[in-house]
Coordinates of C-alpha atoms in Angstrom, one line a residue:
X1 CA 123.7 3.4 -74.5
X2 CA 121.5 1.6 -71.9
X3 CA 123.2 -0.5 -69.3
X4 CA 121.8 -3.9 -68.4
X5 CA 122.4 -3.2 -64.8
X6 CA 121.0 0.0 -63.4
X7 CA 123.8 0.1 -60.8
X8 CA 126.4 0.0 -63.5
X9 CA 127.8 -3.4 -62.3
X10 CA 128.6 -6.1 -64.8
X11 CA 126.8 -9.4 -64.5
X12 CA 128.8 -12.7 -64.5
X13 CA 127.6 -16.2 -65.1
X14 CA 129.8 -19.2 -64.5
X15 CA 129.8 -22.8 -65.7
X16 CA 131.8 -25.6 -64.2
X17 CA 132.4 -27.1 -60.8
X18 CA 135.4 -28.2 -58.9
X19 CA 136.3 -31.8 -59.2
X20 CA 134.4 -32.2 -62.5
X21 CA 136.2 -33.1 -65.7
X22 CA 136.7 -30.2 -68.1
X23 CA 134.6 -29.8 -71.2
X24 CA 135.3 -28.3 -74.6
X25 CA 133.5 -25.3 -76.1
X26 CA 133.2 -25.4 -79.9
X27 CA 132.4 -22.4 -81.9
X28 CA 130.1 -22.7 -84.9
X29 CA 130.2 -20.4 -87.9
X30 CA 127.7 -19.4 -90.5
X31 CA 128.8 -19.4 -94.1
X32 CA 127.9 -16.4 -96.2
X33 CA 127.2 -16.6 -99.9
X34 CA 130.0 -15.2 -102.1
X35 CA 127.8 -12.4 -103.4
X36 CA 127.4 -10.8 -99.9
X37 CA 130.7 -11.8 -98.4
X38 CA 132.2 -8.4 -99.4
X39 CA 129.6 -6.6 -97.2
X40 CA 131.0 -7.8 -93.9
X41 CA 134.2 -6.4 -92.4
X42 CA 135.6 -8.3 -89.5
X43 CA 136.3 -6.2 -86.4
X44 CA 137.3 -6.6 -82.9
X45 CA 136.8 -4.7 -79.7
X46 CA 140.0 -6.2 -78.1
X47 CA 143.3 -4.5 -78.7
X48 CA 146.7 -6.1 -78.9
X49 CA 147.3 -5.7 -75.2
X50 CA 144.2 -7.7 -74.4
X51 CA 142.1 -4.8 -73.1
X52 CA 138.6 -4.3 -74.3
X53 CA 137.7 -1.1 -76.1
X54 CA 136.0 1.6 -74.1
X55 CA 134.4 3.1 -77.2
X56 CA 130.7 2.2 -77.2
X57 CA 130.5 1.9 -81.0
X58 CA 133.7 -0.1 -81.6
X59 CA 132.0 -3.5 -81.1
X60 CA 129.8 -3.1 -84.1
X61 CA 131.3 -4.1 -87.5
X62 CA 131.5 -1.8 -90.5
X63 CA 129.5 -2.4 -93.7
X64 CA 130.5 -1.5 -97.2
X65 CA 128.2 -1.9 -100.1
X66 CA 126.1 0.1 -102.5
X67 CA 123.0 -2.1 -102.6
X68 CA 121.8 -1.6 -99.0
X69 CA 118.6 -3.5 -98.3
X70 CA 117.3 -5.6 -95.5
X71 CA 120.2 -8.0 -95.3
X72 CA 122.7 -5.1 -95.1
X73 CA 120.7 -3.5 -92.3
X74 CA 120.6 -6.8 -90.4
X75 CA 124.3 -7.5 -90.8
X76 CA 125.0 -3.9 -89.7
X77 CA 123.6 -4.6 -86.3
X78 CA 125.9 -7.5 -85.6
X79 CA 129.0 -7.4 -83.4
X80 CA 132.3 -9.0 -84.0
X81 CA 132.1 -12.8 -83.7
X82 CA 128.3 -12.7 -83.5
X83 CA 126.7 -15.6 -85.3
X84 CA 123.3 -15.8 -86.9
X85 CA 121.1 -18.8 -87.3
X86 CA 119.0 -19.1 -90.4
X87 CA 115.8 -19.0 -88.3
X88 CA 116.8 -15.5 -87.0
X89 CA 117.0 -13.9 -90.4
X90 CA 113.2 -13.7 -90.5
X91 CA 112.8 -12.2 -87.0
X92 CA 113.3 -8.6 -86.1
X93 CA 116.1 -7.6 -83.8
X94 CA 115.1 -7.1 -80.2
X95 CA 118.3 -5.3 -79.1
X96 CA 122.0 -5.7 -78.8
X97 CA 124.0 -7.4 -76.1
X98 CA 127.8 -7.4 -75.5
X99 CA 129.3 -10.4 -73.9
X100 CA 132.8 -11.5 -72.8
X101 CA 133.8 -15.1 -72.4
X102 CA 136.8 -16.5 -70.5
X103 CA 137.6 -20.2 -70.1
X104 CA 140.2 -21.1 -67.5
X105 CA 140.9 -24.3 -65.5
X106 CA 137.7 -26.0 -66.5
X107 CA 135.5 -23.0 -65.7
X108 CA 133.7 -20.9 -68.4
X109 CA 132.8 -17.4 -67.3
X110 CA 130.3 -15.4 -69.3
X111 CA 130.2 -11.7 -68.5
X112 CA 127.3 -9.5 -69.6
X113 CA 129.0 -6.2 -70.4
X114 CA 126.0 -4.2 -71.6
X115 CA 122.7 -4.3 -73.5
X116 CA 121.3 -1.5 -75.6
X117 CA 118.4 -0.8 -77.9
X118 CA 116.2 -3.3 -76.0
X119 CA 112.7 -3.5 -77.5
X120 CA 109.5 -4.0 -75.5
X121 CA 106.7 -6.2 -76.9
X122 CA 104.1 -4.4 -79.1
X123 CA 101.2 -2.9 -77.1
X124 CA 103.0 -3.4 -73.8
X125 CA 102.7 -0.4 -71.5
X126 CA 105.2 -1.5 -68.9
X127 CA 108.8 -2.1 -69.8
X128 CA 110.0 -5.6 -68.7
X129 CA 112.9 -6.1 -66.3
X130 CA 115.7 -7.4 -68.6
X131 CA 117.8 -10.5 -67.8
X132 CA 120.1 -12.7 -69.7
X133 CA 119.9 -16.5 -70.1
X134 CA 123.0 -18.5 -71.2
X135 CA 122.9 -22.1 -72.3
X136 CA 126.0 -24.3 -72.7
X137 CA 125.2 -26.7 -75.5
X138 CA 127.0 -29.7 -76.9
X139 CA 125.2 -30.7 -80.1
X140 CA 121.6 -30.9 -79.1
X141 CA 122.2 -31.6 -75.4
X142 CA 122.1 -28.7 -72.9
X143 CA 125.1 -29.2 -70.5
X144 CA 124.4 -26.2 -68.3
X145 CA 122.3 -23.1 -68.1
X146 CA 122.5 -19.9 -66.0
X147 CA 120.4 -16.7 -65.7
X148 CA 121.3 -13.2 -64.4
X149 CA 119.1 -11.4 -61.9
X150 CA 116.7 -8.9 -63.5
X151 CA 118.0 -5.4 -63.9
X152 CA 115.7 -2.3 -63.5

């Protein structure tokens, strides 16, 4: 498992300011066709006491199915609660990222827990310094954005 931060520190990004009215974060969901709905098993890395799992593989869902194939391989790489846009289905995965989100008192905190399996561009001799960009979007309007420092 590769850490996003070489020092082992988690990265935090925050949205919201004091004195500003609060905003609502809506979650969108992709709908799966009935014939592949049985392939996805919902999982969670959060236990009943609210603590996150320490197991590195617990945040990836399980897949059950006999047909395999590209869609199964793609779904196998998704984490709990991870959503997929239709545009992404044609693009290869460039790695996995685990995030934590907490919304309290008008402030949304996004914590980058880890990144793994990051892929470099083809024919690139030097690995890029990874960073995470987060956008807070309401419909088509970007309300706020933040970026972590690069990690080597």
